[in-house]
XYZ file of C-alpha atoms in Angstrom:
313
model
C 9.426 -4.559 -21.219
C 6.285 -2.869 -22.471
C 6.297 0.481 -24.222
C 5.521 3.210 -21.656
C 2.514 4.586 -23.558
C 0.895 1.167 -23.918
C 1.681 0.432 -20.265
C -0.085 3.667 -19.263
C -3.089 2.664 -21.412
C -3.348 -0.736 -19.739
C -2.726 0.653 -16.251
C -5.472 3.260 -16.630
C -7.784 0.542 -17.894
C -6.975 -1.575 -14.831
C -7.634 1.287 -12.426
C -10.837 2.483 -14.084
C -12.425 -0.983 -13.976
C -13.285 -0.232 -10.333
C -15.678 2.567 -11.322
C -15.150 6.156 -10.222
C -11.856 5.431 -8.509
C -9.619 8.403 -7.746
C -5.860 7.847 -7.666
C -2.724 9.948 -7.433
C -0.021 10.308 -10.104
C 2.331 8.307 -7.890
C -0.203 5.478 -7.570
C -0.530 5.492 -11.367
C 3.278 5.330 -11.576
C 3.386 2.176 -9.482
C 0.510 0.661 -11.469
C 2.524 1.271 -14.642
C 5.526 -0.376 -12.946
C 3.377 -3.441 -12.178
C 2.217 -3.521 -15.791
C 5.738 -3.278 -17.168
C 7.416 -5.642 -14.717
C 5.475 -8.595 -13.387
C 6.695 -10.548 -10.320
C 8.760 -13.632 -10.964
C 7.004 -16.993 -10.859
C 3.341 -17.945 -11.180
C 0.245 -17.766 -9.015
C -1.549 -20.994 -8.110
C -4.160 -20.994 -10.908
C -1.760 -20.242 -13.810
C 0.650 -22.791 -12.358
C -2.139 -25.396 -12.281
C -2.901 -24.671 -15.945
C 0.784 -25.052 -16.851
C 0.973 -28.310 -14.902
C -2.137 -29.690 -16.615
C -0.860 -28.778 -20.085
C 2.573 -30.263 -19.425
C 1.022 -33.420 -17.965
C -0.686 -34.384 -21.233
C 2.418 -36.000 -22.782
C 2.973 -37.963 -19.594
C -0.612 -39.265 -19.711
C -0.024 -40.495 -23.232
C 2.980 -42.492 -22.050
C 1.389 -43.787 -18.848
C 0.270 -47.135 -20.275
C 3.363 -47.874 -22.413
C 6.294 -46.299 -20.587
C 5.374 -46.030 -16.941
C 8.793 -45.007 -15.648
C 9.114 -42.265 -18.265
C 5.609 -41.005 -17.462
C 6.377 -40.904 -13.723
C 9.618 -39.015 -14.405
C 7.772 -36.489 -16.559
C 5.109 -36.018 -13.879
C 7.781 -35.501 -11.218
C 9.734 -33.018 -13.335
C 6.524 -31.168 -14.158
C 5.587 -30.971 -10.469
C 9.038 -29.678 -9.543
C 9.001 -26.975 -12.209
C 5.481 -25.691 -11.508
C 6.008 -25.968 -7.758
C 9.193 -23.967 -8.091
C 7.372 -21.274 -10.069
C 4.692 -21.029 -7.356
C 7.337 -20.847 -4.624
C 9.176 -18.131 -6.543
C 6.009 -16.001 -6.727
C 5.338 -16.468 -3.008
C 8.916 -15.880 -1.902
C 9.751 -12.560 -0.305
C 11.026 -10.116 -2.878
C 11.096 -6.361 -3.231
C 11.222 -5.189 -6.823
C 13.142 -2.373 -8.449
C 10.990 0.018 -10.525
C 11.605 -0.339 -14.274
C 12.045 3.443 -14.503
C 12.398 6.380 -12.077
C 9.405 8.553 -11.274
C 10.864 11.584 -13.088
C 11.078 9.598 -16.330
C 7.500 8.432 -15.840
C 6.332 12.013 -15.213
C 7.935 13.134 -18.497
C 6.382 10.207 -20.363
C 2.985 10.963 -18.809
C 3.186 14.637 -19.811
C 3.932 13.575 -23.377
C 1.093 11.032 -23.202
C -1.460 13.770 -22.353
C -0.614 15.867 -25.393
C -2.895 13.827 -27.624
C -5.285 12.332 -25.068
C -7.921 13.442 -22.590
C -6.971 13.329 -18.929
C -8.861 10.477 -17.219
C -11.555 11.254 -14.669
C -9.928 9.633 -11.656
C -6.406 11.048 -11.820
C -5.864 13.587 -9.044
C -3.559 16.550 -9.364
C -2.582 19.829 -7.823
C -1.740 20.628 -4.241
C -3.582 19.427 -1.163
C -5.871 21.957 0.504
C -4.844 22.229 4.165
C -8.497 22.723 5.151
C -9.969 20.064 2.849
C -10.571 17.551 5.623
C -12.475 20.012 7.802
C -14.411 21.579 4.938
C -15.618 18.182 3.674
C -17.620 17.507 6.844
C -20.927 19.058 7.956
C -20.454 22.150 10.116
C -22.294 20.632 13.065
C -20.099 17.526 13.122
C -17.847 19.164 15.710
C -20.744 18.803 18.173
C -20.471 15.009 18.000
C -17.861 12.478 18.999
C -15.187 11.353 16.554
C -14.327 7.689 17.190
C -11.636 7.382 14.504
C -9.085 9.698 12.941
C -6.641 8.565 10.267
C -3.461 10.617 9.946
C -1.519 9.988 6.737
C 2.161 10.728 6.364
C 1.514 11.534 2.692
C -0.727 14.451 1.769
C -1.424 12.762 -1.598
C -2.689 9.583 0.072
C -4.950 11.643 2.344
C -6.293 13.470 -0.718
C -6.957 10.164 -2.484
C -8.842 8.688 0.484
C -10.998 11.798 0.802
C -11.702 11.874 -2.942
C -12.917 8.261 -2.747
C -15.149 9.070 0.271
C -13.242 6.679 2.502
C -13.917 9.002 5.473
C -17.682 8.636 4.966
C -17.709 4.893 4.368
C -15.489 4.124 7.358
C -16.793 6.903 9.635
C -13.177 7.995 9.983
C -11.835 11.506 9.511
C -8.774 11.670 7.235
C -6.003 14.262 7.455
C -2.301 14.357 6.707
C 0.502 14.876 9.185
C 1.135 18.454 8.123
C -2.373 19.366 9.300
C -2.144 17.732 12.707
C 1.108 18.691 14.389
C -0.495 19.375 16.774
C -4.142 18.385 16.420
C -6.584 21.258 16.036
C -8.846 22.080 18.942
C -11.865 20.878 16.928
C -10.413 17.392 16.496
C -9.342 17.263 20.141
C -12.880 18.070 21.264
C -14.450 15.561 18.875
C -12.086 12.807 20.031
C -12.805 13.676 23.651
C -16.565 13.275 23.070
C -16.150 9.718 21.735
C -15.543 6.782 24.086
C -12.505 4.674 23.154
C -11.452 7.081 20.400
C -8.447 6.046 18.338
C -6.000 7.887 16.080
C -4.358 5.823 13.312
C -1.118 6.745 11.576
C -0.496 5.495 8.027
C 3.108 5.776 6.889
C 5.715 4.506 4.437
C 8.482 2.048 5.212
C 11.245 4.632 5.482
C 13.591 6.217 7.976
C 11.702 9.486 7.564
C 8.481 7.812 8.700
C 10.079 5.913 11.559
C 11.765 9.054 12.858
C 8.280 10.588 13.083
C 7.024 7.628 15.110
C 9.470 8.207 17.940
C 7.638 11.285 19.244
C 4.368 11.076 17.330
C 2.032 11.238 20.334
C 3.785 14.374 21.558
C 3.743 15.940 18.070
C 0.019 15.300 17.749
C -0.537 16.387 21.360
C -3.021 13.557 21.838
C -5.172 13.466 24.973
C -4.115 10.694 27.339
C -7.375 8.759 26.862
C -7.023 8.561 23.038
C -5.317 5.473 21.639
C -2.655 5.743 18.953
C -2.377 2.813 16.536
C 0.297 2.551 13.853
C -0.892 1.244 10.478
C 2.228 1.850 8.455
C 4.321 -0.298 6.196
C 7.338 -2.285 7.287
C 10.077 -3.539 4.952
C 8.903 -7.111 5.617
C 5.418 -6.169 4.381
C 6.883 -4.617 1.252
C 8.812 -7.826 0.587
C 5.835 -10.091 1.047
C 3.628 -7.867 -1.105
C 6.321 -7.693 -3.814
C 6.167 -3.896 -3.760
C 8.410 -1.705 -5.849
C 10.936 -0.037 -3.540
C 13.092 3.041 -3.977
C 16.725 3.491 -3.048
C 18.804 6.480 -2.024
C 16.907 7.950 0.936
C 19.276 9.493 3.464
C 17.964 10.794 6.779
C 20.754 11.871 9.140
C 20.704 11.429 12.911
C 17.909 8.847 13.071
C 18.515 6.568 16.096
C 17.900 3.260 14.340
C 18.638 1.368 17.550
C 15.424 2.805 19.014
C 13.344 1.135 16.279
C 13.048 -2.023 18.345
C 9.990 -3.303 16.458
C 12.106 -3.838 13.310
C 14.327 -6.823 12.599
C 18.062 -6.449 12.047
C 17.631 -7.084 8.317
C 14.972 -4.369 8.101
C 17.229 -1.887 9.893
C 20.120 -2.664 7.525
C 17.866 -2.168 4.508
C 16.657 1.191 5.822
C 20.177 2.292 6.742
C 21.228 1.530 3.149
C 18.622 4.016 1.875
C 15.707 1.680 1.176
C 12.174 3.094 1.073
C 8.809 1.525 0.210
C 5.794 3.796 -0.177
C 2.156 3.259 0.721
C 1.450 4.566 -2.786
C 3.030 1.373 -4.142
C 0.081 -0.643 -2.790
C -2.801 -1.002 -5.224
C -5.270 1.784 -4.228
C -8.288 -0.526 -4.063
C -6.436 -3.011 -1.885
C -5.193 -0.170 0.296
C -8.696 1.148 0.953
C -10.130 -2.321 1.588
C -7.453 -3.166 4.145
C -7.675 0.238 5.830
C -11.457 -0.055 6.062
C -11.160 -3.501 7.646
C -8.595 -2.331 10.188
C -10.157 0.957 11.271
C -13.593 -0.678 11.599
C -12.178 -3.758 13.324
C -13.714 -6.149 10.804
C -12.634 -9.810 10.882
C -10.333 -11.167 8.218
C -10.639 -14.581 6.597
C -7.589 -16.766 7.013
C -6.297 -19.021 4.268
C -3.616 -21.694 4.423
C -2.400 -20.440 1.051
C -1.595 -16.976 2.402
C 1.756 -16.125 3.933
C 1.569 -15.210 7.606
C 2.391 -11.609 8.464
C 3.438 -9.988 11.763
C 0.785 -9.050 14.334
C -1.608 -6.251 13.453
C 0.007 -3.670 15.737
C 3.157 -3.869 13.600
C 1.646 -2.675 10.330
C -1.497 -2.057 8.335
C -0.963 -4.963 5.935
C -0.900 -7.511 8.773
């Protein structure tokens, strides 16, 4: 395990390679977790390099001891193939340290260093989403509105100008229960307007889904599309997951879009956050989904559930 200070150094370096990227303290926390605790197994390219290096002794024996060379090749293929399978297998990871410990380490880290440009902080302005748009925008139609369960994620998307690049207003759930009259009018002006909801894989989030349209007070002609995480997505993305969430009186049996295993994991207190997804990947996937852009398919990628079941599909 890496030292926390050096892991913070490397994580900040990784995040700042994307230019003027803004990210939340919790996103930095998960980046530090990824730095400190890599997934088990190997990706295809490192596995190919390992296979090639291990194959050299077998090549030397190929002309003199054919059976031994074949056995070495077979063993090498089994080992490297197993390492690739292990990396691609579904697995949710446990953070190497709790967030509170990270927050203390980060506070100590800043004592002798300058705070990086992209790290966000402070509370979220309830009027930030409205104030960031031109005043006359309310006179036009709004084709897309992204509602985030997390105020921090909404702040991050706005800070990175996601709303401008994707022509999609961004707010958090606390601002939109119900929707303001301005947003209702803007959505009504746009044909085929759609409201997206981005949420964690947690009982708290799923309890909000059960009556979300009523809470938002959406007009009947406005579509509602769920872009949130599912436990199966968190497994396939190897996300760091938290334990210990307890939300009483959530009718899990009504969450019919989840598998039995997912329901058991949630009932046991499991929770995977959108913040655990790399921020650049998060914005790229959200942009593709809200704009309806095509995705390239690869036989090397694991298949995920249909798009309507989660934003990482």
